């Protein structure tokens, strides 16, 4: 049975969107938090990429699996080892402050207790329990915010028609009622924003499937702001933020970079977030053992912070519900580092140096943290915009750093930096 709990809210053009006080507060919180866990988990995890690198949550599309065959997967999905408490404890220990989880990916399968469609984990998966509900409960207990990834693109729903650049091998009829699909999506969003208490944010993806389709964004965005004014709305459409959005995101690139070829390089006024995988896959891929090193990932986090951006670091849980052990180990190491050096990351904003080959700087209160990731020259210039440096010392050891005043800043004389240091931090107090 199809229940419609979606009813239209008055639509204001999002050009006139004024974020609530609670939303502005949440943006500050978000920028202070710096580090989150991205989770790509769905019935596709059972396939483990099907033996191909580069395929995981995209297997339905890439292997051209028709809807009626893909619909067998939920019955194989039985993550008996899923332990929400364990996940959230791991996240806390890693020094992460929030989790963003796939509530529905492009395959259209809802990982929560959806009422409008039984194509969801409670009704159709062998597991039969509300993954998102369990995770939210545990997040609330442990003080971690939960964001919902939601795919606007849908390879399963027949009314996602006309289709865009993907989802054309699923055996769906060459007809459908687009507006009915948007209503369906708005109903699912209503469910997500009414069934689970306070939601950290909605993380949209898939609009790039057809940028110019009549998405009725004004309506969807107004609905979200109406239901939960504090929730942070962002969309991975690879364009500059659209009115109504609360943060800007970058996929597998730091803000301003476009190594992927699909990221816009413009940086707007909103809080920023970069997302990246721990190996090369979002969802679980059994062959992908190309795990990035702890050092590389810490460098990414530091460089993101230096660019005023969060890092949303991804893991693809295994079909039994456990986090890949390699990821668990790396996250533990990152957490150890954050315990010691988090002061120079959490609550900071980008410092005065900009992003350089040697590293970046962050800033908080009367301190500038100069993060030297790849030392180059024995001296390093930091522009100070009129602020006078009172003290310069190495973070941790407190060892004095020699500096010389210049007209607009200071010139630091760097000590010998040991090889094995991940991030040599110099603190400038002004
Ligand atoms: O959920 C993860 C991926 O499954 C999803 N986003 C992350 C967070 C993702 N979908 N696609 N991609 C990532 C990259 C592919 C982009 C492309 Fe395109 C889609 C290349 C061609 C079609 C967008 C549209 C960029 C160029 C045209």
Coordinates of C-alpha atoms and ligand atoms in Angstrom, one line a residue:
X1 CA 0.0 0.0 0.0
X2 CA 1.2 3.5 -0.8
X3 CA 0.7 6.0 1.9
X4 CA 1.4 9.6 1.1
X5 CA 2.4 11.6 4.1
X6 CA 3.9 14.3 2.0
X7 CA 1.8 17.4 1.7
X8 CA 3.1 20.5 0.0
X9 CA 4.5 23.3 2.1
X10 CA 4.2 26.8 0.8
X11 CA 6.9 27.2 -1.8
X12 CA 9.0 30.3 -1.5
X13 CA 11.7 30.8 -4.1
X14 CA 14.9 29.6 -2.4
X15 CA 16.5 32.8 -3.7
X16 CA 14.9 34.4 -0.6
X17 CA 16.0 31.6 1.7
X18 CA 17.0 33.0 5.1
X19 CA 18.7 30.4 7.2
X20 CA 17.3 30.1 10.8
X21 CA 19.4 31.0 13.8
X22 CA 19.6 27.3 14.5
X23 CA 20.9 26.7 11.0
X24 CA 23.6 29.3 11.3
X25 CA 24.6 27.7 14.7
X26 CA 24.7 24.3 13.0
X27 CA 27.0 25.7 10.3
X28 CA 29.4 26.9 13.0
X29 CA 29.3 23.6 14.7
X30 CA 29.9 21.9 11.3
X31 CA 32.9 24.0 10.6
X32 CA 34.3 23.4 14.1
X33 CA 33.8 19.6 13.8
X34 CA 36.1 19.2 10.8
X35 CA 36.0 15.4 10.5
X36 CA 33.2 12.9 9.8
X37 CA 32.7 9.4 8.6
X38 CA 30.9 8.7 5.3
X39 CA 29.2 5.3 5.1
X40 CA 28.2 3.7 1.8
X41 CA 26.2 0.7 2.8
X42 CA 23.4 -1.0 0.9
X43 CA 22.3 -4.3 -0.7
X44 CA 25.0 -3.8 -3.3
X45 CA 27.6 -4.5 -0.5
X46 CA 26.6 -8.2 -0.8
X47 CA 28.2 -8.2 -4.3
X48 CA 31.5 -6.8 -3.1
X49 CA 32.0 -5.2 -6.5
X50 CA 31.5 -8.5 -8.4
X51 CA 35.2 -9.0 -8.8
X52 CA 35.9 -5.8 -10.6
X53 CA 37.9 -2.9 -9.3
X54 CA 36.0 0.4 -9.5
X55 CA 32.6 -1.1 -9.0
X56 CA 30.6 -1.3 -5.8
X57 CA 27.5 0.8 -5.2
X58 CA 27.3 1.3 -9.0
X59 CA 27.1 -2.5 -9.8
X60 CA 23.5 -2.3 -11.0
X61 CA 24.4 0.3 -13.6
X62 CA 27.9 -0.9 -14.6
X63 CA 26.8 -4.6 -14.9
X64 CA 23.5 -3.7 -16.4
X65 CA 21.5 -5.7 -13.9
X66 CA 17.8 -5.3 -14.5
X67 CA 15.4 -4.3 -11.7
X68 CA 13.7 -7.7 -11.4
X69 CA 17.1 -9.5 -10.8
X70 CA 18.6 -6.8 -8.6
X71 CA 15.5 -7.1 -6.4
X72 CA 16.8 -10.5 -5.3
X73 CA 19.6 -8.7 -3.4
X74 CA 17.7 -7.6 -0.3
X75 CA 17.0 -11.2 0.5
X76 CA 20.8 -11.8 0.7
X77 CA 21.3 -8.8 2.9
X78 CA 21.6 -10.1 6.5
X79 CA 24.3 -8.2 8.4
X80 CA 24.1 -10.2 11.6
X81 CA 27.4 -8.7 12.8
X82 CA 26.1 -5.1 12.6
X83 CA 26.7 -3.4 15.9
X84 CA 25.7 0.3 15.9
X85 CA 27.4 0.8 19.3
X86 CA 30.7 -0.5 17.9
X87 CA 30.5 1.7 14.8
X88 CA 29.8 4.9 16.8
X89 CA 32.5 4.1 19.4
X90 CA 34.9 3.7 16.5
X91 CA 33.8 7.0 15.1
X92 CA 34.3 8.7 18.4
X93 CA 37.7 7.2 18.9
X94 CA 38.7 8.3 15.5
X95 CA 38.1 11.9 16.5
X96 CA 35.1 12.2 14.1
X97 CA 32.1 14.3 15.1
X98 CA 29.5 13.1 12.6
X99 CA 28.4 10.3 10.3
X100 CA 26.8 10.7 6.9
X101 CA 25.1 7.4 5.8
X102 CA 23.4 6.4 2.6
X103 CA 19.7 6.3 3.4
X104 CA 19.0 5.6 -0.3
X105 CA 21.7 5.3 -3.0
X106 CA 21.1 5.3 -6.8
X107 CA 19.8 1.8 -6.6
X108 CA 16.7 3.1 -4.9
X109 CA 16.8 0.8 -1.9
X110 CA 16.0 2.5 1.4
X111 CA 18.2 1.5 4.3
X112 CA 15.5 2.8 6.7
X113 CA 11.9 2.0 7.6
X114 CA 10.2 3.7 4.7
X115 CA 6.4 3.7 4.7
X116 CA 5.8 4.8 1.1
X117 CA 7.6 1.9 -0.4
X118 CA 8.4 -1.6 0.9
X119 CA 11.7 -1.5 -1.1
X120 CA 13.5 -1.0 2.2
X121 CA 15.6 -2.8 4.7
X122 CA 12.8 -3.5 7.2
X123 CA 10.3 -4.9 4.7
X124 CA 12.5 -6.7 2.2
X125 CA 16.0 -7.4 3.6
X126 CA 16.5 -10.7 5.3
X127 CA 17.8 -8.7 8.2
X128 CA 14.5 -7.0 8.7
X129 CA 15.6 -4.3 11.1
X130 CA 15.9 -0.5 10.7
X131 CA 19.6 0.1 10.1
X132 CA 19.3 3.9 10.2
X133 CA 17.1 3.8 13.3
X134 CA 19.5 1.7 15.2
X135 CA 22.4 3.9 14.2
X136 CA 20.5 7.1 15.1
X137 CA 19.7 5.8 18.5
X138 CA 23.4 5.0 19.1
X139 CA 24.5 8.3 17.7
X140 CA 22.2 10.2 20.1
X141 CA 23.6 8.1 23.0
X142 CA 27.2 8.9 22.2
X143 CA 26.8 12.5 21.0
X144 CA 27.5 12.0 17.3
X145 CA 25.4 13.8 14.7
X146 CA 23.9 11.8 11.9
X147 CA 23.5 13.1 8.3
X148 CA 21.5 11.3 5.6
X149 CA 22.9 10.9 2.1
X150 CA 19.9 10.7 -0.3
X151 CA 20.1 10.0 -4.0
X152 CA 17.8 12.1 -6.1
X153 CA 18.7 9.8 -9.0
X154 CA 16.8 6.5 -8.8
X155 CA 17.5 3.3 -10.9
X156 CA 14.6 1.4 -9.4
X157 CA 11.6 3.7 -9.3
X158 CA 9.5 3.4 -12.6
X159 CA 8.5 7.0 -12.4
X160 CA 12.0 8.3 -12.6
X161 CA 11.2 9.1 -16.2
X162 CA 12.4 10.6 -18.5
X163 CA 15.7 9.1 -17.4
X164 CA 19.0 10.8 -17.6
X165 CA 22.5 9.5 -18.4
X166 CA 22.2 6.4 -16.2
X167 CA 19.6 3.8 -15.3
X168 CA 18.8 2.9 -18.8
X169 CA 19.6 -0.8 -18.6
X170 CA 17.2 -1.8 -15.9
X171 CA 14.3 -3.0 -18.0
X172 CA 11.9 -0.3 -16.8
X173 CA 9.1 0.8 -19.1
X174 CA 9.6 3.7 -21.4
X175 CA 7.1 5.7 -19.6
X176 CA 6.6 7.2 -16.1
X177 CA 5.2 10.1 -14.2
X178 CA 8.2 12.4 -13.2
X179 CA 6.1 14.5 -10.8
X180 CA 4.9 11.3 -9.0
X181 CA 8.6 10.5 -8.5
X182 CA 9.4 13.9 -7.0
X183 CA 6.4 13.5 -4.7
X184 CA 7.7 10.1 -3.7
X185 CA 11.2 11.6 -3.0
X186 CA 9.7 14.4 -0.9
X187 CA 7.7 11.8 1.0
X188 CA 10.8 9.8 1.7
X189 CA 12.6 13.0 2.9
X190 CA 9.6 13.8 5.1
X191 CA 9.9 10.3 6.6
X192 CA 13.6 10.7 7.2
X193 CA 13.1 14.1 8.8
X194 CA 10.2 13.1 11.0
X195 CA 11.0 9.5 12.1
X196 CA 14.4 9.9 13.6
X197 CA 14.5 13.1 15.6
X198 CA 17.1 15.8 14.9
X199 CA 19.0 15.2 11.7
X200 CA 22.4 16.7 11.1
X201 CA 21.9 17.3 7.4
X202 CA 20.7 16.0 4.1
X203 CA 23.5 15.1 1.6
X204 CA 22.0 15.0 -1.9
X205 CA 23.7 13.2 -4.8
X206 CA 22.7 12.3 -8.3
X207 CA 21.2 15.5 -9.7
X208 CA 24.1 15.4 -12.2
X209 CA 22.2 12.6 -13.8
X210 CA 20.1 15.2 -15.5
X211 CA 20.9 18.7 -14.3
X212 CA 18.0 20.3 -16.2
X213 CA 15.2 18.0 -15.2
X214 CA 12.3 19.7 -13.4
X215 CA 13.5 18.7 -9.9
X216 CA 11.2 21.2 -8.2
X217 CA 14.2 22.0 -5.9
X218 CA 12.5 25.1 -4.4
X219 CA 9.7 22.8 -3.1
X220 CA 12.1 20.1 -1.8
X221 CA 14.5 22.6 -0.2
X222 CA 11.6 24.5 1.4
X223 CA 10.2 21.3 2.8
X224 CA 13.5 20.3 4.4
X225 CA 14.0 23.8 5.9
X226 CA 10.4 23.7 7.2
X227 CA 10.6 20.3 8.8
X228 CA 14.0 20.8 10.4
X229 CA 15.3 24.4 10.1
X230 CA 18.7 23.5 11.7
X231 CA 19.4 20.6 9.3
X232 CA 22.2 21.4 6.8
X233 CA 21.3 20.9 3.2
X234 CA 24.0 20.2 0.6
X235 CA 24.1 18.7 -2.8
X236 CA 26.8 16.9 -4.7
X237 CA 25.7 18.4 -8.1
X238 CA 29.3 19.5 -8.9
X239 CA 28.1 23.1 -9.5
X240 CA 28.3 26.2 -7.4
X241 CA 25.8 26.1 -4.5
X242 CA 22.1 26.6 -5.4
X243 CA 20.0 29.0 -3.3
X244 CA 18.6 27.1 -0.3
X245 CA 21.8 25.0 0.3
X246 CA 23.7 25.3 3.5
X247 CA 27.1 23.9 2.6
X248 CA 29.2 23.2 -0.4
X249 CA 30.8 19.9 -1.1
X250 CA 33.6 18.5 -3.2
X251 CA 34.0 14.9 -4.3
X252 CA 37.5 13.4 -4.1
X253 CA 39.1 16.8 -4.5
X254 CA 40.1 19.5 -2.1
X255 CA 38.2 22.8 -2.6
X256 CA 39.4 24.6 -5.7
X257 CA 40.9 21.5 -7.2
X258 CA 39.5 19.5 -10.1
X259 CA 41.6 16.4 -10.6
X260 CA 38.5 14.4 -11.1
X261 CA 37.3 16.5 -14.0
X262 CA 33.8 17.0 -12.7
X263 CA 34.3 19.3 -9.7
X264 CA 33.6 23.0 -10.1
X265 CA 36.6 25.0 -8.8
X266 CA 34.7 27.9 -7.5
X267 CA 34.5 28.3 -3.8
X268 CA 31.4 30.0 -2.4
X269 CA 30.6 31.5 1.0
X270 CA 29.1 28.4 2.6
X271 CA 30.9 25.9 4.9
X272 CA 32.9 23.4 2.9
X273 CA 33.2 19.7 2.9
X274 CA 35.5 17.4 1.0
X275 CA 34.7 13.7 0.7
X276 CA 37.2 11.0 0.0
X277 CA 37.5 7.2 0.1
X278 CA 39.9 5.2 2.2
X279 CA 40.7 2.9 -0.7
X280 CA 39.3 3.6 -4.2
X281 CA 35.7 2.5 -3.6
X282 CA 32.7 4.0 -1.8
X283 CA 30.7 0.8 -1.3
X284 CA 32.4 -2.5 -0.3
X285 CA 34.7 -3.9 -2.9
X286 CA 36.4 -7.2 -2.0
X287 CA 39.3 -6.6 -4.4
X288 CA 40.1 -3.1 -3.6
X289 CA 43.0 -3.3 -1.1
X290 CA 44.6 0.0 -2.3
X291 CA 44.2 1.5 1.1
X292 CA 45.5 5.0 1.6
X293 CA 48.1 5.3 4.4
X294 CA 47.3 6.9 7.7
X295 CA 49.9 9.6 6.9
X296 CA 48.2 10.4 3.5
X297 CA 44.8 10.6 5.1
X298 CA 46.0 12.9 8.0
X299 CA 47.7 15.1 5.4
X300 CA 44.3 15.3 3.5
X301 CA 42.5 16.2 6.7
X302 CA 45.1 18.9 7.6
X303 CA 45.1 20.3 4.0
X304 CA 41.3 20.4 4.1
X305 CA 41.3 22.3 7.4
X306 CA 43.8 24.7 5.9
X307 CA 41.3 25.4 3.1
X308 CA 38.4 25.8 5.6
X309 CA 37.0 22.5 4.7
X310 CA 35.8 19.4 6.6
X311 CA 36.9 15.9 5.6
X312 CA 34.2 13.3 5.2
X313 CA 36.2 10.1 5.0
X314 CA 34.4 7.1 3.6
X315 CA 34.1 3.5 4.6
X316 CA 32.1 0.8 2.8
X317 CA 31.0 -1.7 5.5
X318 CA 31.1 -5.4 4.6
X319 CA 27.8 -7.3 4.0
X320 CA 27.9 -8.9 7.4
X321 CA 27.8 -5.4 9.0
X322 CA 31.4 -5.1 10.1
X323 CA 33.7 -2.2 9.1
X324 CA 36.6 -3.4 7.0
X325 CA 39.4 -4.2 9.5
X326 CA 42.0 -2.2 7.5
X327 CA 39.7 0.8 7.9
X328 CA 39.2 0.2 11.6
X329 CA 43.0 0.1 12.1
X330 CA 43.6 3.3 10.1
X331 CA 40.8 5.2 11.9
X332 CA 42.3 4.2 15.2
X333 CA 45.6 5.6 14.2
X334 CA 44.0 8.8 13.0
X335 CA 42.2 9.1 16.3
X336 CA 45.4 8.8 18.2
X337 CA 46.9 11.6 16.1
X338 CA 43.8 13.8 16.6
X339 CA 44.0 13.3 20.3
X340 CA 47.4 14.8 20.3
X341 CA 47.1 17.4 17.6
X342 CA 43.3 18.1 17.4
X343 CA 43.8 21.5 19.0
X344 CA 45.3 22.7 15.8
X345 CA 42.4 21.3 13.7
X346 CA 39.1 21.4 15.6
X347 CA 37.4 24.8 15.8
X348 CA 40.0 26.4 13.5
X349 CA 39.5 28.3 10.3
X350 CA 42.0 28.6 7.5
X351 CA 45.1 30.6 8.4
X352 CA 46.9 33.3 6.5
X353 CA 49.3 31.3 4.4
X354 CA 46.9 29.7 1.9
X355 CA 47.6 26.2 0.7
X356 CA 51.2 25.7 -0.2
X357 CA 53.3 22.8 -1.4
X358 CA 54.9 22.7 2.1
X359 CA 51.5 22.6 3.8
X360 CA 48.8 24.9 5.2
X361 CA 48.0 27.0 8.2
X362 CA 45.0 27.1 10.5
X363 CA 43.9 29.7 12.9
X364 CA 42.0 29.9 16.3
X365 CA 41.8 32.7 18.9
X366 CA 45.2 34.3 19.1
X367 CA 47.1 31.4 17.6
X368 CA 48.2 30.5 14.1
X369 CA 49.1 26.9 13.5
X370 CA 51.6 26.4 10.7
X371 CA 51.3 22.8 9.5
X372 CA 54.5 21.7 7.7
X373 CA 53.7 18.5 5.8
X374 CA 56.5 18.6 3.2
X375 CA 59.3 20.9 4.3
X376 CA 61.0 22.6 1.5
X377 CA 63.1 25.7 2.3
X378 CA 64.8 26.2 5.7
X379 CA 62.9 29.5 6.0
X380 CA 59.1 30.0 5.8
X381 CA 57.2 33.3 5.4
X382 CA 53.9 33.8 7.2
X383 CA 51.9 36.9 6.3
X384 CA 50.4 38.4 9.5
X385 CA 48.2 41.2 8.2
X386 CA 49.3 43.7 10.8
X387 CA 49.2 41.3 13.8
X388 CA 52.4 41.2 15.9
X389 CA 53.8 37.8 16.7
X390 CA 54.6 37.5 20.4
X391 CA 55.9 33.9 20.5
X392 CA 56.7 31.1 18.1
X393 CA 57.2 27.6 19.2
X394 CA 56.9 24.0 18.1
X395 CA 53.6 22.4 19.0
X396 CA 54.0 19.7 21.6
X397 CA 57.6 20.2 22.6
X398 CA 57.4 23.9 23.0
X399 CA 60.8 24.3 21.5
X400 CA 61.4 28.0 20.5
X401 CA 61.3 28.8 16.9
X402 CA 63.5 31.8 15.7
X403 CA 61.6 34.3 13.7
X404 CA 62.3 37.7 12.1
X405 CA 59.8 40.4 11.6
X406 CA 59.2 41.5 8.1
X407 CA 57.0 44.4 6.9
X408 CA 53.8 42.4 6.5
X409 CA 54.6 39.2 8.5
X410 CA 57.3 37.0 9.9
X411 CA 60.0 34.8 8.5
X412 CA 60.4 31.5 10.4
X413 CA 63.7 29.7 10.6
X414 CA 62.8 26.0 10.6
X415 CA 64.6 23.5 12.8
X416 CA 65.7 20.1 11.5
X417 CA 62.4 18.3 11.1
X418 CA 62.6 14.6 11.8
X419 CA 61.7 12.3 8.8
X420 CA 58.9 10.4 10.5
X421 CA 56.8 13.4 11.6
X422 CA 53.4 13.5 9.9
X423 CA 52.8 17.1 10.5
X424 CA 55.3 19.5 12.1
X425 CA 53.3 22.3 13.7
X426 CA 54.6 25.7 14.6
X427 CA 52.4 27.8 16.8
X428 CA 52.5 31.6 16.4
X429 CA 50.9 33.5 19.2
X430 CA 49.9 37.1 18.5
Ligands
LIG1 O1 28.0 8.0 -3.7 C1 29.3 8.1 -4.3 C2 29.2 7.7 -5.7 O2 28.5 6.5 -6.0 C3 28.6 8.9 -6.3 N1 29.0 10.0 -5.5 C4 29.8 9.5 -4.4 C5 29.7 10.3 -3.2 C6 29.1 9.1 -7.7 N2 28.4 9.0 -8.7 N3 29.1 9.3 -9.8 N4 30.3 9.6 -9.4 C7 30.3 9.5 -8.1 C8 31.3 10.0 -10.3 C9 30.8 10.0 -11.6 C10 30.5 11.1 -12.3 C11 30.0 11.0 -13.6 FE1 29.3 12.4 -14.7 C12 28.6 10.8 -13.9 C13 30.7 11.0 -14.8 C14 29.7 10.9 -15.8 C15 28.5 10.7 -15.3 C16 28.8 14.1 -13.7 C17 28.1 14.0 -14.8 C18 30.1 14.2 -14.1 C19 30.1 14.2 -15.4 C20 28.9 14.1 -15.9

